Each structure stands twice: as structure tokens, then as C-alpha cells.
Amino acid sequence: MKKIKLKLSTTQAIMLSFLFVILIGSLLLALPISSKNGKAVPYIDALFTAATSTCVTGLVTLPTVTTWSVFGQIVILLLIQVGGLGIITVMAGFTVALHRKIGLKDSRLISDSFNLTSLSGLATFVKKVILGTLIIEGVGALVYMVVLIPDYGMRGIWLSIFNSISAFCNAGIDIIAENSLCGYALNPLINTVTSLLIILGGIGYIVWWDIIRVLKNFRKEKIKCLKRLTLHSKIALSATLILIFGGAVAIFILEYNNPLTIANYSLFDKIQVSFFQSITTRTAGFATVPQENLTNASAILCLFLMFIGGSPVGTAGGIKTVTIIVLFATAYSAIRNKNEVTLFHRNLSRQITKKAVAVASMSFSIAFISTVLLAAVTNAPALDIMYETISATATVGLSRNLTPYLGLLGKLIIIVTMYLGRIGPISLAIAFNSNKETGNIVKNPTEEISVG
């Protein structure tokens, strides 16, 4: 009997790997041993928790700290780590650790999952990604321990490890309290280390190595070496700084007199809470103020920041910083009636601008459809629903306290939205696209239309 071989594209393999991890995680979390009270939680909540952990989102239907046992928390943490790095990278890491060669198929999977343009040096790249991740998470955990061990005793060690990995992977899930990090809103050390972990995870691995490469030559070339950053790094870093500082200033102004958030804080505390809120909206999901207490203006601003997210080839979600900059540059070019889209004295290819438009439009479509569907099955204010769906689409994890009250259909809608947000709109389109190229046998005529 002839065997039927199922041929999967690299994108389809990546999508299925995430599904596989989510399903395995949900089965483990559905076991009585995963629950603190020894009773199995409803499977839909186990599935939701597995999905939000693997997709490094952070929306939870059940309080993590009071629901899950140590075993359950370990499962969640492993899902976060695998989801942040990617199952393909983790598997490749084991291959490298066993001193085996990464096969061509696995090389293509890794290359596609990180949007790399070359297959050369993948083993070294995987080593750097995993080693760099573990070092940063380890240092973050040690810093957390300075605060959490005095507060929680030896349990603070586990809390520190969990929080560090969750922050670096931009997951936003913690086991400190039911109200996230609100209890540490005014703690400079917790604010600083969490913010740095979020930024380092969200800036992207490619930017890491580029900065390290440039810093190695800093003594020799001084300021000139900064010009040697790649165009990708320049855009990602510039956008990150603009969004963090711009968002913080806007939140500071909009929340300054809000008694439910920062009105009663000192000037320093108002600044640090504003900065943290600006940073965490970039797909991290930790909160030092209840999101439902934000003014409507701040909440709408946070929707914009969440939708953008972090940078490519990192642990963050959203349409990405590079995408939004390319879109603005394209719009500026069109307004100035220029044929080329230019950034930092470099012209962008037409393929890049088309991809940016595709990513933004498809992400918007996913968020819009999920918003309409959730509104149809949930009796909640429109702003709260939009906050929930955009948070899920961009894998942020911030909620205006709507997630715990979702019904079965609402939970399923958010699960699917988180999954689509994690794998990315372009990956989704490629996965269901035909592998056959149609070619340019017939060239259609060009015709002008009215736009705008």
C-alpha cells in the first residue's frame, strides 16, 4: 500500500507547531495536579491559559497565582518560554546541544520563523539567541530577588524566575498577585527591571547583535560607529524610543489629574508609572494601574500603542515598529509625490512597502472581525471590547477586567485571535496560499482610479 506523504510548507509547519504546543499544554493544565485545589479546571479555561501562555499574550480567565499549583505554574512557564523563543528554535537548540547538524528542512523553518534572509550560520544564530535569552532572564531573576525574597522569603526565588521569563518573553503573566504588579507600582527597581526585560525581548534579536557589533568598534570609531547600524536597527530603535517617550508623556498628561490612577502620586512616581504604562502596552501585559481606571483618552492611546507592538524578530507582537515607520514613510512619499520611499538616506524596495501595508491591513481586519464577534456575544462597553480584542491581536495581555467574565464563545473568539496574532497575518496568508506560481503570462492593462 502506497504511503501518503503530507507536504507542509515551512509556514504551515510553524503554525502547526504552535497548535501542537497549545494542545499539549491544555491537556496538562486540565489535569487535577495542575490545580491548587486538586480539582480539574474546565477544559476551556485550560485551553485559554495554554493559548495565552504559548502566544505570550497574558490575558487570563482564572487568576494565575490562586488557581494553578506549582506543577501548573511550571507548565505555564515552559509554554511561555517555548512560545517566546518558538518551538522550532527550542528544537534546534537541543539539536545543537547534542552536537548534531541542523538539517536543511529545520534550517528553513528557523530562517522563516526569524525572517532571516540567509541559511548560513544558523547554528551560531540559534546558540546566540538561546544563550542570550537565558543570560538576560537569569540576570533579571537575580535583580527581582533583591525585592521579592525579602517580601516572600524563599518563595521569592520562584517568583523572580517566573516573572523574569514572563517579562522577557513579553507574556505579562505573573504569580505575584491577582492584580498584576499594582502592588509594586511605586517600586523603582521592579519598574526598571521589568521595563528593561520587556524592551530587550521586544526589540528583536537582530538588533541585539547589531548593537553588540557596533559597541565592539566604539573605542576605535567613536560616534562614527553609530552610523554603521543596519537600517533595520536604526528604524527599530528610533521607533521604540519615540513610542516609549511619546507614549509616556501623553499618558502623564492625560492621567495627571485622574484620582483613580496617578493624581495622588508624587511627581517622580507619576513619571515612573507613566513610563511603565507606555512600555507595557507594547505587548508586555503587566499592569501597575488597573486598566479600567484609565481615562478614555489614555485607553484609546493605549489601543494605538498596543496595535503597533514591538519590533520584528523578537518576542513582542503587534504590527511591529518597523511596519508603522514604513507606512508613515510611504504616506509621506505619496504626499510629496516621490517615486521612492526613503528612510535614513536609503530607498526601500517596493516589496517592503507592500508587505507593510499587508501586515497592517490584515492585522486591522483580524482585530475588527474579532471586535464585532465579541461584541455580538458579550454585553460590555465598546471600549472594553476593543481593548480586549486589540490586546489579543497584538498579544499584549492588558484587559479592562473583561477576560474573567467572558462566556464560552467569547473565550473561543479570544483564543483564535491570540493565535492569529502570534503567528502573524503574513504567515497566515502564506500558509493558505497556493505554492504554485502563476507567472506573468498575461499582463493586464493599467487604469487610473480615484483614491481618498
Coordinates of C-alpha atoms in Angstrom, one line a residue:
M1 CA 0.0 0.0 0.0
K2 CA 1.4 3.3 -1.0
K3 CA 2.1 5.8 1.8
I4 CA 0.6 9.2 1.5
K5 CA 3.0 11.9 2.4
L6 CA 1.7 15.2 3.7
K7 CA 3.9 18.0 2.4
L8 CA 3.8 21.1 4.5
S9 CA 5.3 24.5 3.8
T10 CA 7.7 25.9 6.4
T11 CA 5.0 28.4 7.4
Q12 CA 2.4 25.7 7.8
A13 CA 4.8 23.7 9.9
I14 CA 5.4 26.7 12.2
M15 CA 1.7 27.3 12.6
L16 CA 1.0 23.6 13.4
S17 CA 3.9 23.6 15.9
F18 CA 2.2 26.3 17.9
L19 CA -1.1 24.5 17.7
F20 CA 0.6 21.3 18.9
V21 CA 2.2 23.0 21.9
I22 CA -1.1 24.7 22.8
L23 CA -3.0 21.4 22.8
I24 CA -0.4 19.5 24.8
G25 CA -0.3 22.4 27.3
S26 CA -4.0 22.5 27.6
L27 CA -4.2 18.7 28.4
L28 CA -1.5 19.1 31.1
L29 CA -3.3 22.1 32.6
A30 CA -6.6 20.2 32.6
L31 CA -5.1 17.6 34.9
P32 CA -6.1 17.8 38.6
I33 CA -2.4 18.0 39.6
S34 CA -2.2 21.4 37.8
S35 CA -4.8 23.0 40.1
K36 CA -4.1 24.2 43.6
N37 CA -7.3 22.7 45.0
G38 CA -6.6 19.3 43.3
K39 CA -9.7 19.6 41.1
A40 CA -9.5 19.8 37.3
V41 CA -10.4 23.2 35.9
P42 CA -12.9 23.4 33.0
Y43 CA -11.1 22.4 29.8
I44 CA -12.0 25.7 28.1
D45 CA -10.0 27.6 30.8
A46 CA -7.1 25.2 30.5
L47 CA -7.1 25.7 26.7
F48 CA -7.4 29.5 27.2
T49 CA -4.4 29.5 29.6
A50 CA -2.3 27.3 27.3
A51 CA -3.1 29.6 24.4
T52 CA -2.4 32.8 26.2
S53 CA 0.9 31.4 27.5
T54 CA 2.2 29.9 24.2
C55 CA 1.1 33.0 22.3
V56 CA 2.8 35.1 25.1
T57 CA -0.3 37.3 25.5
G58 CA -1.2 37.4 29.1
L59 CA -5.0 37.5 29.1
V60 CA -6.3 35.1 31.8
T61 CA -9.7 33.8 32.6
L62 CA -8.5 32.5 36.0
P63 CA -6.1 34.2 38.4
T64 CA -2.7 32.5 37.9
V65 CA -1.5 32.9 41.4
T66 CA -4.5 31.4 43.1
T67 CA -5.6 28.8 40.5
W68 CA -2.5 26.9 39.5
S69 CA -0.3 24.6 41.6
V70 CA 3.5 24.6 41.3
F71 CA 3.1 21.9 38.6
G72 CA 0.6 24.1 36.7
Q73 CA 2.8 27.1 37.0
I74 CA 5.8 25.2 35.7
V75 CA 3.7 24.1 32.7
I76 CA 2.7 27.7 32.1
L77 CA 6.3 28.9 32.4
L78 CA 7.5 26.3 29.9
L79 CA 4.8 27.3 27.5
I80 CA 5.8 31.0 27.8
Q81 CA 9.5 30.2 27.2
V82 CA 8.7 27.9 24.2
G83 CA 6.2 30.4 22.9
G84 CA 8.6 33.3 23.2
L85 CA 11.5 31.6 21.5
G86 CA 9.4 29.5 19.2
I87 CA 9.2 25.7 19.2
I88 CA 11.4 25.4 16.1
T89 CA 14.2 27.4 17.8
V90 CA 13.9 25.3 21.0
M91 CA 14.1 22.0 19.0
A92 CA 17.1 23.4 17.0
G93 CA 18.7 24.3 20.3
F94 CA 18.5 20.7 21.5
T95 CA 20.0 19.6 18.2
V96 CA 22.9 22.0 18.6
A97 CA 23.4 21.0 22.2
L98 CA 23.7 17.3 21.1
H99 CA 26.4 18.4 18.6
R100 CA 24.2 17.4 15.7
K101 CA 23.9 19.3 12.4
I102 CA 20.7 21.2 11.8
G103 CA 19.1 19.7 8.7
L104 CA 18.1 21.7 5.6
K105 CA 14.4 21.5 6.4
D106 CA 14.9 22.7 10.0
S107 CA 17.2 25.4 8.7
R108 CA 14.4 26.7 6.5
L109 CA 12.0 26.6 9.4
I110 CA 14.3 28.6 11.6
S111 CA 15.0 31.1 8.8
D112 CA 11.3 31.6 8.2
S113 CA 10.4 31.9 11.9
F114 CA 13.0 34.7 12.3
N115 CA 12.5 36.3 8.9
L116 CA 16.2 35.7 8.0
T117 CA 17.5 36.2 4.5
S118 CA 20.2 33.6 4.6
L119 CA 20.6 30.0 5.8
S120 CA 24.3 30.4 6.6
G121 CA 25.4 30.4 10.3
L122 CA 22.1 29.2 11.6
A123 CA 23.6 27.0 14.3
T124 CA 25.6 30.0 15.7
F125 CA 22.5 32.2 15.5
V126 CA 20.4 29.7 17.4
K127 CA 23.2 29.4 20.1
K128 CA 23.3 33.2 20.4
V129 CA 19.5 33.5 20.7
I130 CA 19.1 30.8 23.3
L131 CA 22.2 31.8 25.3
G132 CA 21.4 35.5 25.2
T133 CA 17.9 34.8 26.3
L134 CA 18.9 32.6 29.3
I135 CA 21.6 35.2 30.4
I136 CA 19.2 38.1 30.3
E137 CA 16.4 36.1 32.0
G138 CA 18.9 35.0 34.6
V139 CA 20.2 38.5 35.4
G140 CA 16.6 39.7 35.5
A141 CA 15.7 37.0 38.0
L142 CA 18.6 37.9 40.3
V143 CA 17.5 41.6 40.3
Y144 CA 13.9 40.6 41.1
M145 CA 15.2 38.5 44.1
V146 CA 16.5 41.7 45.7
V147 CA 12.9 42.8 46.3
L148 CA 10.9 39.5 46.2
I149 CA 13.0 37.4 48.6
P150 CA 12.6 39.9 51.5
D151 CA 8.9 40.1 50.7
Y152 CA 8.1 36.4 50.1
G153 CA 11.0 34.5 51.6
M154 CA 12.4 31.6 49.7
R155 CA 9.3 31.6 47.5
G156 CA 10.6 34.8 46.1
I157 CA 13.2 32.9 44.1
W158 CA 10.5 31.1 42.1
L159 CA 8.5 34.3 41.7
S160 CA 11.6 36.0 40.4
I161 CA 12.4 33.3 37.9
F162 CA 8.8 33.2 36.7
N163 CA 8.5 37.0 36.4
S164 CA 11.8 37.4 34.6
I165 CA 11.0 34.9 31.9
S166 CA 7.4 36.2 31.5
A167 CA 8.7 39.8 31.2
F168 CA 11.4 39.0 28.7
C169 CA 9.0 36.9 26.6
N170 CA 6.5 39.8 26.8
A171 CA 3.9 37.4 28.2
G172 CA 2.6 39.6 31.1
I173 CA 1.6 36.6 33.2
D174 CA 2.8 36.7 36.9
I175 CA 2.2 34.7 40.0
I176 CA 2.8 37.6 42.5
A177 CA -0.8 38.8 42.9
E178 CA -4.2 38.8 41.2
N179 CA -3.8 42.5 40.2
S180 CA -0.5 42.0 38.3
L181 CA 2.2 44.4 39.5
C182 CA -0.1 47.0 41.0
G183 CA 1.4 46.3 44.4
Y184 CA 4.8 47.4 43.1
A185 CA 3.6 50.4 41.1
L186 CA 5.9 52.7 43.1
N187 CA 8.9 50.4 43.4
P188 CA 11.7 51.8 41.1
L189 CA 13.6 48.5 41.0
I190 CA 10.7 46.4 39.9
N191 CA 9.6 49.0 37.4
T192 CA 13.1 49.3 35.9
V193 CA 14.0 45.6 35.6
T194 CA 10.6 44.8 34.2
S195 CA 10.7 47.6 31.7
L196 CA 14.2 46.6 30.6
L197 CA 13.3 43.0 30.2
I198 CA 10.2 44.0 28.1
I199 CA 12.3 46.2 25.9
L200 CA 15.1 43.7 25.4
G201 CA 12.7 41.0 24.5
G202 CA 10.6 43.2 22.2
I203 CA 13.4 45.0 20.4
G204 CA 14.4 41.8 18.5
Y205 CA 17.4 39.5 18.4
I206 CA 18.8 41.1 15.2
V207 CA 19.0 44.5 16.9
W208 CA 20.9 42.9 19.8
W209 CA 23.7 41.6 17.7
D210 CA 23.9 44.8 15.7
I211 CA 24.3 46.9 18.8
I212 CA 26.9 44.5 20.2
R213 CA 28.8 44.6 16.9
V214 CA 28.8 48.4 16.9
L215 CA 29.8 48.7 20.5
K216 CA 32.9 46.5 19.9
N217 CA 34.1 49.1 17.5
F218 CA 33.1 52.1 19.6
R219 CA 36.6 52.8 21.1
K220 CA 38.1 52.9 17.6
E221 CA 35.5 54.8 15.7
K222 CA 33.7 56.7 18.4
I223 CA 30.5 58.4 17.1
K224 CA 31.1 57.2 13.5
C225 CA 30.3 53.6 14.6
L226 CA 26.7 54.6 15.3
K227 CA 26.3 55.2 11.6
R228 CA 27.2 51.6 11.0
L229 CA 24.0 50.3 12.5
T230 CA 21.9 48.5 9.9
L231 CA 18.8 50.2 8.5
H232 CA 16.6 47.7 10.3
S233 CA 18.2 48.6 13.7
K234 CA 18.0 52.3 13.1
I235 CA 14.3 52.1 12.3
A236 CA 13.5 49.7 15.2
L237 CA 15.5 51.8 17.8
S238 CA 14.2 55.1 16.6
A239 CA 10.6 53.9 16.6
T240 CA 11.0 52.3 20.0
L241 CA 12.3 55.5 21.6
I242 CA 9.7 57.7 20.0
L243 CA 6.8 55.4 21.1
I244 CA 8.1 54.9 24.7
F245 CA 8.8 58.6 25.4
G246 CA 5.9 59.9 23.3
G247 CA 3.5 57.5 24.9
A248 CA 4.8 58.2 28.5
V249 CA 4.5 62.0 28.0
A250 CA 0.9 61.6 26.7
I251 CA -0.2 59.3 29.5
F252 CA 1.4 61.6 32.1
I253 CA -0.6 64.5 30.8
L254 CA -3.9 62.6 30.3
E255 CA -3.7 60.9 33.7
Y256 CA -2.2 63.7 35.7
N257 CA -5.4 64.6 37.5
N258 CA -7.0 61.2 37.5
P259 CA -7.6 60.2 41.1
L260 CA -8.0 56.5 40.1
T261 CA -4.5 56.3 38.7
I262 CA -1.7 58.8 39.4
A263 CA -3.3 62.0 40.6
N264 CA -2.2 61.3 44.3
Y265 CA 1.3 60.3 43.5
S266 CA 4.5 62.3 43.7
L267 CA 6.0 63.8 40.6
F268 CA 8.6 61.0 40.4
D269 CA 6.0 58.3 40.9
K270 CA 3.7 59.8 38.2
I271 CA 6.6 59.8 35.8
Q272 CA 7.7 56.2 36.5
V273 CA 4.1 54.9 36.3
S274 CA 3.5 56.7 33.0
F275 CA 6.7 55.3 31.6
F276 CA 5.8 51.8 32.7
Q277 CA 2.3 52.0 31.2
S278 CA 3.8 53.2 27.9
I279 CA 6.3 50.3 27.8
T280 CA 3.9 47.6 28.9
T281 CA 1.4 48.4 26.2
R282 CA 4.0 47.4 23.7
T283 CA 2.8 43.8 24.0
A284 CA 4.0 43.0 27.6
G285 CA 0.7 43.0 29.5
F286 CA 2.0 43.7 33.0
A287 CA 0.0 46.4 34.8
T288 CA 0.8 48.8 37.7
V289 CA -2.5 50.6 37.4
P290 CA -5.9 48.9 36.7
Q291 CA -6.6 49.4 33.0
E292 CA -10.3 50.1 33.6
N293 CA -9.4 53.1 35.7
L294 CA -7.6 54.9 32.8
T295 CA -9.3 57.9 31.2
N296 CA -11.0 57.2 27.9
A297 CA -8.3 59.3 26.2
S298 CA -5.5 57.2 27.7
A299 CA -7.2 54.0 26.9
I300 CA -7.6 55.0 23.2
L301 CA -3.9 56.0 23.1
C302 CA -3.0 52.6 24.6
L303 CA -5.0 50.9 21.8
F304 CA -2.7 52.6 19.3
L305 CA 0.4 51.6 21.2
M306 CA -0.8 48.0 21.6
F307 CA -1.6 47.7 17.9
I308 CA 1.9 48.8 17.0
G309 CA 3.6 46.5 19.5
G310 CA 7.4 45.7 19.4
S311 CA 10.0 45.1 16.8
P312 CA 10.4 42.2 14.3
V313 CA 12.3 39.0 15.2
G314 CA 11.6 39.4 18.9
T315 CA 9.2 38.2 21.5
A316 CA 6.7 41.0 21.0
G317 CA 3.5 41.1 18.9
G318 CA 1.6 43.8 17.1
I319 CA 2.2 45.0 13.5
K320 CA 5.7 46.0 14.7
T321 CA 7.6 49.3 14.9
V322 CA 9.3 48.9 11.6
T323 CA 6.0 48.4 9.9
I324 CA 4.4 51.6 11.2
I325 CA 7.5 53.6 10.3
V326 CA 7.5 52.2 6.8
L327 CA 3.8 53.1 6.5
F328 CA 4.3 56.7 7.6
A329 CA 7.3 57.0 5.2
T330 CA 5.2 55.6 2.4
A331 CA 2.5 58.1 3.1
Y332 CA 5.0 61.0 3.3
S333 CA 6.5 59.9 0.0
A334 CA 3.0 59.8 -1.6
I335 CA 2.2 63.3 -0.3
R336 CA 5.4 64.7 -1.6
N337 CA 4.7 62.9 -4.9
K338 CA 8.0 61.0 -4.7
N339 CA 8.6 57.7 -6.6
E340 CA 10.9 56.3 -3.9
V341 CA 10.3 55.7 -0.2
T342 CA 13.3 56.8 1.8
L343 CA 14.5 56.2 5.4
F344 CA 17.9 57.2 6.8
H345 CA 19.1 58.0 3.3
R346 CA 18.2 54.6 2.0
N347 CA 15.5 53.7 -0.5
L348 CA 13.1 50.9 0.5
S349 CA 12.1 48.2 -2.0
R350 CA 8.6 48.1 -3.3
Q351 CA 8.3 44.6 -1.8
I352 CA 8.9 46.0 1.7
T353 CA 6.2 48.7 1.4
K354 CA 3.7 46.2 0.0
K355 CA 4.4 43.9 2.9
A356 CA 4.0 46.7 5.5
V357 CA 0.6 47.6 4.0
A358 CA -0.4 43.9 4.0
V359 CA 0.6 43.4 7.7
A360 CA -1.2 46.5 8.9
S361 CA -4.4 45.8 6.9
M362 CA -4.6 42.1 7.8
S363 CA -4.0 42.8 11.5
F364 CA -6.6 45.5 11.4
S365 CA -9.0 43.1 9.7
I366 CA -8.4 40.4 12.4
A367 CA -8.9 43.0 15.2
F368 CA -12.0 44.4 13.5
I369 CA -13.7 41.0 12.9
S370 CA -12.9 39.8 16.5
T371 CA -14.3 43.0 17.9
V372 CA -17.6 42.6 16.0
L373 CA -17.8 38.9 17.0
L374 CA -17.0 39.6 20.7
A375 CA -19.5 42.5 20.8
A376 CA -22.2 40.1 19.4
V377 CA -21.7 37.6 22.3
T378 CA -20.6 39.9 25.1
N379 CA -22.6 42.6 26.9
A380 CA -19.8 45.1 27.7
P381 CA -18.8 48.7 26.8
A382 CA -17.4 49.1 23.3
L383 CA -14.1 50.5 24.6
D384 CA -13.6 47.4 26.9
I385 CA -14.3 45.1 24.0
M386 CA -11.9 46.9 21.7
Y387 CA -9.2 46.9 24.4
E388 CA -9.7 43.1 24.8
T389 CA -9.6 42.2 21.1
I390 CA -6.7 44.5 20.1
S391 CA -4.8 43.3 23.2
A392 CA -5.4 39.7 21.9
T393 CA -4.5 40.6 18.3
A394 CA -1.2 42.2 19.3
T395 CA -0.6 39.6 22.0
V396 CA -0.4 42.3 24.7
G397 CA -2.4 40.8 27.6
L398 CA -3.9 44.0 29.1
S399 CA -7.6 44.0 29.9
R400 CA -10.1 46.3 31.3
N401 CA -11.2 43.4 33.6
L402 CA -13.3 41.8 30.8
T403 CA -11.4 38.5 30.4
P404 CA -12.6 36.7 33.6
Y405 CA -16.3 37.4 32.6
L406 CA -16.1 36.1 29.0
G407 CA -18.5 33.3 28.2
L408 CA -17.7 30.1 26.2
L409 CA -18.0 31.8 22.8
G410 CA -16.1 34.9 24.0
K411 CA -13.2 32.7 25.2
L412 CA -13.1 30.9 21.9
I413 CA -13.0 34.1 19.9
I414 CA -10.1 35.5 22.0
I415 CA -8.2 32.1 21.8
V416 CA -8.4 32.2 18.0
T417 CA -7.5 35.9 17.9
M418 CA -4.4 35.4 20.1
Y419 CA -3.3 32.5 17.9
L420 CA -3.7 34.5 14.7
G421 CA -1.9 37.5 16.3
R422 CA 1.0 35.3 17.4
I423 CA 1.7 33.6 14.1
G424 CA 1.3 36.8 12.3
P425 CA -1.0 37.9 9.4
I426 CA 1.6 37.3 6.7
S427 CA 2.3 33.8 7.9
L428 CA -1.4 33.1 7.9
A429 CA -1.8 34.3 4.3
I430 CA 1.2 32.4 3.1
A431 CA 0.1 29.2 4.8
F432 CA -3.2 29.1 2.9
N433 CA -1.8 30.4 -0.4
S434 CA -1.1 28.1 -3.3
N435 CA 2.6 27.1 -3.7
K436 CA 2.3 27.3 -7.4
E437 CA 3.4 30.5 -9.1
T438 CA 1.0 31.8 -11.7
G439 CA 3.7 33.6 -13.6
N440 CA 3.1 36.7 -15.8
I441 CA 1.7 35.1 -18.9
V442 CA -0.9 37.8 -19.3
K443 CA -0.3 41.4 -18.3
N444 CA -3.5 43.3 -17.5
P445 CA -3.9 46.8 -18.7
T446 CA -3.4 49.7 -16.2
E447 CA -6.2 52.1 -15.4
E448 CA -6.4 55.1 -13.0
I449 CA -9.0 55.3 -10.2
S450 CA -9.9 57.9 -7.6
V451 CA -8.4 57.3 -4.1
G452 CA -9.1 59.4 -1.0

